PDB file of C-alpha atoms in Angstrom:
ATOM      1  CA  MET A 385       9.054  42.509  24.395  1.00  0.00           C
ATOM      2  CA  GLN A 386       9.981  39.560  24.632  1.00  0.00           C
ATOM      3  CA  TYR A 387      10.852  37.412  21.238  1.00  0.00           C
ATOM      4  CA  PRO A 388       7.790  35.744  19.455  1.00  0.00           C
ATOM      5  CA  ASN A 389       9.019  32.793  18.633  1.00  0.00           C
ATOM      6  CA  LYS A 390       9.868  34.086  14.348  1.00  0.00           C
ATOM      7  CA  THR A 391      12.189  36.273  12.428  1.00  0.00           C
ATOM      8  CA  ILE A 392      10.735  39.286  11.711  1.00  0.00           C
ATOM      9  CA  LYS A 393      12.214  39.918   8.397  1.00  0.00           C
ATOM     10  CA  GLU A 394       9.873  42.956   5.533  1.00  0.00           C
ATOM     11  CA  GLY A 395       6.142  42.373   5.157  1.00  0.00           C
ATOM     12  CA  GLU A 396       5.735  41.205   8.527  1.00  0.00           C
ATOM     13  CA  PRO A 397       1.857  41.806   9.495  1.00  0.00           C
ATOM     14  CA  ASP A 398       2.013  42.483  12.891  1.00  0.00           C
ATOM     15  CA  LYS A 399       1.980  45.998  12.995  1.00  0.00           C
ATOM     16  CA  THR A 400       2.767  45.436  16.723  1.00  0.00           C
ATOM     17  CA  ILE A 401       6.288  43.930  16.693  1.00  0.00           C
ATOM     18  CA  VAL A 402       7.279  46.391  13.861  1.00  0.00           C
ATOM     19  CA  LEU A 403       6.415  49.219  16.212  1.00  0.00           C
ATOM     20  CA  ALA A 404       7.904  47.600  18.642  1.00  0.00           C
ATOM     21  CA  ILE A 405      11.411  47.211  16.583  1.00  0.00           C
ATOM     22  CA  GLN A 406      10.585  50.242  15.280  1.00  0.00           C
ATOM     23  CA  ASN A 407      10.805  52.359  18.360  1.00  0.00           C
ATOM     24  CA  ARG A 408      13.831  50.723  20.134  1.00  0.00           C
ATOM     25  CA  LEU A 409      16.069  51.094  17.215  1.00  0.00           C
ATOM     26  CA  MET A 410      14.816  55.433  17.997  1.00  0.00           C
ATOM     27  CA  GLU A 411      15.511  54.646  21.030  1.00  0.00           C
ATOM     28  CA  LEU A 412      19.259  53.416  20.588  1.00  0.00           C
ATOM     29  CA  GLY A 413      19.904  56.432  17.879  1.00  0.00           C
ATOM     30  CA  PHE A 414      19.019  54.635  14.666  1.00  0.00           C
ATOM     31  CA  GLY A 415      16.891  55.276  11.511  1.00  0.00           C
ATOM     32  CA  SER A 416      13.728  58.338  11.720  1.00  0.00           C
ATOM     33  CA  PHE A 417      10.067  56.140  11.054  1.00  0.00           C
ATOM     34  CA  GLU A 418       6.523  57.549  10.879  1.00  0.00           C
ATOM     35  CA  GLY A 419       4.887  54.975  13.759  1.00  0.00           C
ATOM     36  CA  THR A 420       3.324  53.090  11.292  1.00  0.00           C
ATOM     37  CA  GLY A 421       4.032  49.427  11.906  1.00  0.00           C
ATOM     38  CA  VAL A 422       5.204  48.152   8.414  1.00  0.00           C
ATOM     39  CA  PHE A 423       8.498  46.523   8.093  1.00  0.00           C
ATOM     40  CA  GLY A 424       9.928  47.979   4.540  1.00  0.00           C
ATOM     41  CA  SER A 425      13.605  48.013   2.320  1.00  0.00           C
ATOM     42  CA  LYS A 426      13.728  51.715   4.188  1.00  0.00           C
ATOM     43  CA  THR A 427      12.972  49.225   8.060  1.00  0.00           C
ATOM     44  CA  LYS A 428      15.546  46.088   6.429  1.00  0.00           C
ATOM     45  CA  ALA A 429      18.186  48.430   5.952  1.00  0.00           C
ATOM     46  CA  VAL A 430      17.545  50.672   9.429  1.00  0.00           C
ATOM     47  CA  VAL A 431      17.698  47.089  10.895  1.00  0.00           C
ATOM     48  CA  LYS A 432      21.158  46.210   8.704  1.00  0.00           C
ATOM     49  CA  GLN A 433      23.107  49.352   9.807  1.00  0.00           C
ATOM     50  CA  PHE A 434      22.231  48.128  13.354  1.00  0.00           C
ATOM     51  CA  GLN A 435      24.248  44.646  12.374  1.00  0.00           C
ATOM     52  CA  ALA A 436      26.735  45.806  10.760  1.00  0.00           C
ATOM     53  CA  THR A 437      27.864  48.250  14.316  1.00  0.00           C
ATOM     54  CA  HIS A 438      27.078  45.621  17.271  1.00  0.00           C
ATOM     55  CA  ARG A 439      28.156  42.620  18.432  1.00  0.00           C
ATOM     56  CA  ASP A 440      26.012  39.662  20.161  1.00  0.00           C
ATOM     57  CA  ASP A 441      27.434  38.278  23.529  1.00  0.00           C
ATOM     58  CA  MET A 442      29.158  35.648  22.674  1.00  0.00           C
ATOM     59  CA  GLY A 443      31.295  38.759  20.940  1.00  0.00           C
ATOM     60  CA  ASN A 444      30.434  37.862  17.231  1.00  0.00           C
ATOM     61  CA  ALA A 445      29.741  40.332  15.238  1.00  0.00           C
ATOM     62  CA  LEU A 446      25.986  40.488  14.551  1.00  0.00           C
ATOM     63  CA  GLU A 447      24.209  38.672  10.353  1.00  0.00           C
ATOM     64  CA  VAL A 448      24.124  41.414   8.277  1.00  0.00           C
ATOM     65  CA  ASP A 449      20.627  40.541   6.070  1.00  0.00           C
ATOM     66  CA  GLY A 450      17.732  42.900   7.297  1.00  0.00           C
ATOM     67  CA  LYS A 451      16.134  40.204   9.158  1.00  0.00           C
ATOM     68  CA  VAL A 452      15.407  40.165  12.803  1.00  0.00           C
ATOM     69  CA  GLY A 453      16.214  36.302  14.009  1.00  0.00           C
ATOM     70  CA  ALA A 454      16.319  35.306  17.977  1.00  0.00           C
ATOM     71  CA  ILE A 455      20.071  37.177  18.163  1.00  0.00           C
ATOM     72  CA  THR A 456      19.695  40.559  16.606  1.00  0.00           C
ATOM     73  CA  TRP A 457      16.432  40.896  18.803  1.00  0.00           C
ATOM     74  CA  ALA A 458      18.253  39.276  22.000  1.00  0.00           C
ATOM     75  CA  VAL A 459      21.002  42.465  21.122  1.00  0.00           C
ATOM     76  CA  LEU A 460      18.064  45.289  20.327  1.00  0.00           C
ATOM     77  CA  PHE A 461      16.146  43.307  23.376  1.00  0.00           C
ATOM     78  CA  GLY A 462      18.398  42.081  26.091  1.00  0.00           C
ATOM     79  CA  THR A 463      19.160  38.576  26.849  1.00  0.00           C
ATOM     80  CA  VAL A 464      16.353  38.273  29.360  1.00  0.00           C
ATOM     81  CA  SER A 465      13.655  38.345  25.789  1.00  0.00           C
ATOM     82  CA  VAL A 466      14.675  35.247  24.127  1.00  0.00           C
ATOM     83  CA  PRO A 467      13.958  32.634  27.380  1.00  0.00           C
ATOM     84  CA  ALA A 468      16.852  30.810  28.123  1.00  0.00           C
ATOM     85  CA  SER A 469      16.477  26.604  28.123  1.00  0.00           C
ATOM     86  CA  ILE A 470      18.649  25.422  30.951  1.00  0.00           C
ATOM     87  CA  ASP A 471      16.550  22.182  32.072  1.00  0.00           C
ATOM     88  CA  ALA A 472      15.954  18.753  29.863  1.00  0.00           C
ATOM     89  CA  PRO A 473      12.462  18.143  29.350  1.00  0.00           C
ATOM     90  CA  ASN A 474      12.553  14.247  30.423  1.00  0.00           C
ATOM     91  CA  ILE A 475      15.217  12.417  33.279  1.00  0.00           C
ATOM     92  CA  MET A 476      16.330  10.556  29.536  1.00  0.00           C
ATOM     93  CA  LEU A 477      18.082  13.451  28.710  1.00  0.00           C
ATOM     94  CA  THR A 478      18.805  15.130  31.749  1.00  0.00           C
ATOM     95  CA  GLN A 479      21.140  12.186  32.236  1.00  0.00           C
ATOM     96  CA  ALA A 480      22.626  11.792  28.302  1.00  0.00           C
ATOM     97  CA  ILE A 481      23.740  15.687  29.498  1.00  0.00           C
ATOM     98  CA  GLN A 482      25.165  14.210  32.650  1.00  0.00           C
ATOM     99  CA  ILE A 483      26.977  11.397  30.963  1.00  0.00           C
ATOM    100  CA  ALA A 484      28.362  13.461  27.933  1.00  0.00           C
ATOM    101  CA  ARG A 485      29.469  16.128  31.125  1.00  0.00           C
ATOM    102  CA  SER A 486      31.714  13.559  31.735  1.00  0.00           C
ATOM    103  CA  GLN A 487      33.461  13.173  28.743  1.00  0.00           C
ATOM    104  CA  VAL A 488      34.110  16.137  28.609  1.00  0.00           C
ATOM    105  CA  GLY A 489      38.308  16.721  27.631  1.00  0.00           C
ATOM    106  CA  VAL A 490      38.171  12.849  26.269  1.00  0.00           C
ATOM    107  CA  MET A 491      40.652  13.288  23.506  1.00  0.00           C
ATOM    108  CA  GLU A 492      42.045  10.908  20.644  1.00  0.00           C
ATOM    109  CA  ASP A 493      45.438   8.733  21.659  1.00  0.00           C
ATOM    110  CA  PRO A 494      47.151  10.548  18.779  1.00  0.00           C
ATOM    111  CA  PRO A 495      45.667  13.305  18.134  1.00  0.00           C
ATOM    112  CA  GLY A 496      44.305  13.169  15.018  1.00  0.00           C
ATOM    113  CA  SER A 497      43.999   9.348  14.774  1.00  0.00           C
ATOM    114  CA  ASN A 498      40.015   8.828  15.528  1.00  0.00           C
ATOM    115  CA  ARG A 499      41.389   6.111  18.302  1.00  0.00           C
ATOM    116  CA  GLY A 500      42.267   6.234  22.321  1.00  0.00           C
ATOM    117  CA  ALA A 501      41.375   4.364  24.416  1.00  0.00           C
ATOM    118  CA  GLU A 502      37.812   5.756  25.262  1.00  0.00           C
ATOM    119  CA  VAL A 503      36.752   6.853  21.299  1.00  0.00           C
ATOM    120  CA  ASN A 504      37.362   3.390  20.689  1.00  0.00           C
ATOM    121  CA  LYS A 505      34.412   2.572  23.490  1.00  0.00           C
ATOM    122  CA  TYR A 506      32.088   4.523  21.513  1.00  0.00           C
ATOM    123  CA  LEU A 507      33.046   3.412  17.729  1.00  0.00           C
ATOM    124  CA  HIS A 508      32.296   0.158  19.394  1.00  0.00           C
ATOM    125  CA  SER A 509      29.126   0.944  20.777  1.00  0.00           C
ATOM    126  CA  VAL A 510      28.052   1.603  17.052  1.00  0.00           C
ATOM    127  CA  ASP A 511      29.525  -1.048  15.365  1.00  0.00           C
ATOM    128  CA  CYS A 512      33.021   0.715  13.695  1.00  0.00           C
ATOM    129  CA  PRO A 513      36.414  -0.072  13.693  1.00  0.00           C
ATOM    130  CA  PRO A 514      39.111   2.309  15.719  1.00  0.00           C
ATOM    131  CA  GLY A 515      39.855   5.823  12.916  1.00  0.00           C
ATOM    132  CA  SER A 516      36.546   5.922  12.577  1.00  0.00           C
ATOM    133  CA  TYR A 517      34.769   8.885  12.585  1.00  0.00           C
ATOM    134  CA  TRP A 518      33.081   8.943  16.253  1.00  0.00           C
ATOM    135  CA  CYS A 519      31.075  12.004  16.971  1.00  0.00           C
ATOM    136  CA  ALA A 520      27.205  10.192  16.362  1.00  0.00           C
ATOM    137  CA  GLY A 521      28.950   6.846  18.102  1.00  0.00           C
ATOM    138  CA  PHE A 522      29.520   9.383  21.102  1.00  0.00           C
ATOM    139  CA  VAL A 523      26.064  10.569  21.001  1.00  0.00           C
ATOM    140  CA  TYR A 524      24.911   6.888  20.890  1.00  0.00           C
ATOM    141  CA  TRP A 525      27.693   6.387  23.711  1.00  0.00           C
ATOM    142  CA  CYS A 526      25.839   8.748  26.103  1.00  0.00           C
ATOM    143  CA  PHE A 527      22.541   7.956  25.370  1.00  0.00           C
ATOM    144  CA  LYS A 528      23.327   4.006  26.083  1.00  0.00           C
ATOM    145  CA  GLU A 529      25.258   5.313  29.243  1.00  0.00           C
ATOM    146  CA  ALA A 530      21.640   6.811  30.038  1.00  0.00           C
ATOM    147  CA  ALA A 531      19.637   4.078  29.182  1.00  0.00           C
ATOM    148  CA  ARG A 532      21.963   1.335  31.857  1.00  0.00           C
ATOM    149  CA  ASN A 533      21.488   3.741  34.085  1.00  0.00           C
ATOM    150  CA  LEU A 534      17.893   4.513  34.166  1.00  0.00           C
ATOM    151  CA  ASN A 535      16.774   0.598  33.660  1.00  0.00           C
ATOM    152  CA  ARG A 536      16.230   0.926  30.186  1.00  0.00           C
ATOM    153  CA  GLU A 537      16.689   0.536  26.384  1.00  0.00           C
ATOM    154  CA  ASN A 538      18.594   2.720  24.257  1.00  0.00           C
ATOM    155  CA  PRO A 539      16.547   5.022  22.159  1.00  0.00           C
ATOM    156  CA  LEU A 540      18.561   5.693  19.495  1.00  0.00           C
ATOM    157  CA  TYR A 541      19.184   4.540  16.665  1.00  0.00           C
ATOM    158  CA  LYS A 542      22.809   3.069  16.825  1.00  0.00           C
ATOM    159  CA  THR A 543      25.054   4.334  13.803  1.00  0.00           C
ATOM    160  CA  GLY A 544      28.269   5.547  12.993  1.00  0.00           C
ATOM    161  CA  GLY A 545      26.293   8.246  10.887  1.00  0.00           C
ATOM    162  CA  CYS A 546      24.597  11.255  12.071  1.00  0.00           C
ATOM    163  CA  LEU A 547      21.963  11.443   8.602  1.00  0.00           C
ATOM    164  CA  MET A 548      21.543   7.530   8.575  1.00  0.00           C
ATOM    165  CA  HIS A 549      20.317   8.353  12.118  1.00  0.00           C
ATOM    166  CA  TRP A 550      18.696  11.302  11.391  1.00  0.00           C
ATOM    167  CA  ASN A 551      17.412   9.507   8.610  1.00  0.00           C
ATOM    168  CA  ASN A 552      16.011   6.026  10.806  1.00  0.00           C
ATOM    169  CA  SER A 553      15.359   8.292  14.333  1.00  0.00           C
ATOM    170  CA  GLN A 554      12.249   7.392  15.776  1.00  0.00           C
ATOM    171  CA  GLY A 555      12.393   9.988  18.336  1.00  0.00           C
ATOM    172  CA  LYS A 556      10.349  14.086  17.748  1.00  0.00           C
ATOM    173  CA  LYS A 557      12.562  15.973  14.438  1.00  0.00           C
ATOM    174  CA  ILE A 558      12.289  19.669  14.557  1.00  0.00           C
ATOM    175  CA  ARG A 559      13.465  20.437  11.404  1.00  0.00           C
ATOM    176  CA  GLY A 560      16.084  24.101  11.249  1.00  0.00           C
ATOM    177  CA  ALA A 561      14.500  26.439   9.338  1.00  0.00           C
ATOM    178  CA  GLU A 562      11.266  25.673  11.849  1.00  0.00           C
ATOM    179  CA  ALA A 563      14.007  26.028  14.869  1.00  0.00           C
ATOM    180  CA  ALA A 564      15.661  28.868  13.420  1.00  0.00           C
ATOM    181  CA  ASN A 565      11.958  31.009  13.435  1.00  0.00           C
ATOM    182  CA  ASN A 566      11.180  29.543  16.622  1.00  0.00           C
ATOM    183  CA  PRO A 567      14.676  27.718  18.917  1.00  0.00           C
ATOM    184  CA  SER A 568      12.265  28.041  21.985  1.00  0.00           C
ATOM    185  CA  LEU A 569      11.893  24.640  20.703  1.00  0.00           C
ATOM    186  CA  VAL A 570      15.183  23.827  20.979  1.00  0.00           C
ATOM    187  CA  LYS A 571      15.671  22.052  24.451  1.00  0.00           C
ATOM    188  CA  PRO A 572      18.396  20.683  26.283  1.00  0.00           C
ATOM    189  CA  GLY A 573      19.162  16.879  26.104  1.00  0.00           C
ATOM    190  CA  GLN A 574      18.503  17.353  22.003  1.00  0.00           C
ATOM    191  CA  VAL A 575      20.872  15.699  19.343  1.00  0.00           C
ATOM    192  CA  PHE A 576      21.788  18.555  17.040  1.00  0.00           C
ATOM    193  CA  ILE A 577      22.673  16.938  13.439  1.00  0.00           C
ATOM    194  CA  ILE A 578      24.306  19.113  10.820  1.00  0.00           C
ATOM    195  CA  ASP A 579      24.762  18.367   6.921  1.00  0.00           C
ATOM    196  CA  HIS A 580      27.720  19.963   5.609  1.00  0.00           C
ATOM    197  CA  GLY A 581      26.979  17.512   1.699  1.00  0.00           C
ATOM    198  CA  SER A 582      27.852  14.746   0.243  1.00  0.00           C
ATOM    199  CA  GLY A 583      26.613  12.569   2.971  1.00  0.00           C
ATOM    200  CA  MET A 584      28.894  13.562   5.519  1.00  0.00           C
ATOM    201  CA  GLY A 585      27.012  15.175   8.311  1.00  0.00           C
ATOM    202  CA  HIS A 586      28.229  16.106  12.765  1.00  0.00           C
ATOM    203  CA  THR A 587      26.425  15.562  15.639  1.00  0.00           C
ATOM    204  CA  GLY A 588      26.651  16.462  19.965  1.00  0.00           C
ATOM    205  CA  ILE A 589      23.811  17.288  22.590  1.00  0.00           C
ATOM    206  CA  ILE A 590      22.599  20.255  23.618  1.00  0.00           C
ATOM    207  CA  GLU A 591      23.529  21.346  27.290  1.00  0.00           C
ATOM    208  CA  LYS A 592      21.324  24.782  27.037  1.00  0.00           C
ATOM    209  CA  ALA A 593      19.910  26.920  24.670  1.00  0.00           C
ATOM    210  CA  GLU A 594      19.529  30.474  25.049  1.00  0.00           C
ATOM    211  CA  GLY A 595      19.596  34.130  23.511  1.00  0.00           C
ATOM    212  CA  GLY A 596      19.363  32.060  19.274  1.00  0.00           C
ATOM    213  CA  PHE A 597      22.290  29.918  20.510  1.00  0.00           C
ATOM    214  CA  ILE A 598      23.217  25.768  21.770  1.00  0.00           C
ATOM    215  CA  HIS A 599      25.755  25.150  23.897  1.00  0.00           C
ATOM    216  CA  THR A 600      26.676  21.806  22.970  1.00  0.00           C
ATOM    217  CA  ILE A 601      28.942  18.506  23.996  1.00  0.00           C
ATOM    218  CA  GLU A 602      30.373  17.278  20.463  1.00  0.00           C
ATOM    219  CA  GLY A 603      33.345  14.594  20.938  1.00  0.00           C
ATOM    220  CA  ASN A 604      35.234  14.245  17.464  1.00  0.00           C
ATOM    221  CA  SER A 605      35.442  18.156  17.551  1.00  0.00           C
ATOM    222  CA  ASN A 606      37.431  20.535  18.689  1.00  0.00           C
ATOM    223  CA  PRO A 607      37.645  24.599  19.991  1.00  0.00           C
ATOM    224  CA  THR A 608      36.737  25.677  16.882  1.00  0.00           C
ATOM    225  CA  GLY A 609      33.635  23.714  16.440  1.00  0.00           C
ATOM    226  CA  SER A 610      35.239  21.864  13.343  1.00  0.00           C
ATOM    227  CA  SER A 611      33.856  17.877  11.856  1.00  0.00           C
ATOM    228  CA  ASN A 612      36.169  14.884  12.927  1.00  0.00           C
ATOM    229  CA  GLY A 613      37.599  17.345  15.210  1.00  0.00           C
ATOM    230  CA  ILE A 614      40.148  15.413  18.722  1.00  0.00           C
ATOM    231  CA  GLY A 615      38.074  15.282  20.897  1.00  0.00           C
ATOM    232  CA  VAL A 616      35.316  15.596  23.432  1.00  0.00           C
ATOM    233  CA  PHE A 617      34.387  19.991  24.436  1.00  0.00           C
ATOM    234  CA  GLN A 618      31.522  21.795  25.529  1.00  0.00           C
ATOM    235  CA  LEU A 619      31.153  24.720  22.528  1.00  0.00           C
ATOM    236  CA  GLN A 620      29.042  27.182  21.422  1.00  0.00           C
ATOM    237  CA  ARG A 621      26.497  26.704  17.774  1.00  0.00           C
ATOM    238  CA  LYS A 622      24.108  29.054  16.541  1.00  0.00           C
ATOM    239  CA  ILE A 623      20.323  27.603  16.097  1.00  0.00           C
ATOM    240  CA  VAL A 624      19.778  28.723  12.137  1.00  0.00           C
ATOM    241  CA  LYS A 625      23.575  27.215  11.477  1.00  0.00           C
ATOM    242  CA  ILE A 626      21.859  23.866  12.223  1.00  0.00           C
ATOM    243  CA  ASN A 627      20.582  23.200   9.235  1.00  0.00           C
ATOM    244  CA  LYS A 628      19.813  19.329   9.337  1.00  0.00           C
ATOM    245  CA  GLY A 629      17.682  19.721  12.756  1.00  0.00           C
ATOM    246  CA  PHE A 630      17.116  18.571  16.674  1.00  0.00           C
ATOM    247  CA  ILE A 631      15.469  15.233  17.879  1.00  0.00           C
ATOM    248  CA  GLU A 632      14.172  14.892  20.986  1.00  0.00           C
ATOM    249  CA  TYR A 633      13.985  11.332  22.488  1.00  0.00           C
ATOM    250  CA  ASN A 634      11.909  10.482  25.855  1.00  0.00           C
TER     251      ASN A 634
END
């Protein structure tokens, strides 16, 4: 059964979906249901039991919340039940991904300085001095180069601030909560934005989306995905953890 593009939780009105979850849990040796298709406290408890004893395809423990989102669904029914999004929806985004890939491995010089020949180039593209945070500058520069290759204007708002980008973008915005419920909205080439609070954030470009995860290319990060890191890395993140949202450009 294919993922219905919404989080299934206690009180879910669609009995067909609930029955599918209950039957699958019983097939795997979890719980015993009467076949009513009611997602009540018992079903929630059994889902939690399943989550507590399973890991996702990336080897991460499932979040034990009693809700069946895209990641838990993929573990229950198989990753093919949550369709992957591999191709960008337009040539602009395809080009931006290619430019971003060409920068993977760029490192600050010295590490931890927010400086270096390439890093300074990203910062210069958004009129920020060397030593500034540069994740947003990296994203802007990638799209700037993609636009130049296509002989058109860069569609991104020019800024070194992640939240400033979100607030002023003219692109199509998908809020984090909306994407968490319907991960099919998340596409390669979109820009993700995380809000860390107090005006701070982090951003990067999506390479592909699958099974509730995004594969990203991020500047000013590190292998663990933290902000203000030391280079350009290919990383993986859960869609549900992108709290601000996604922006898609044409």
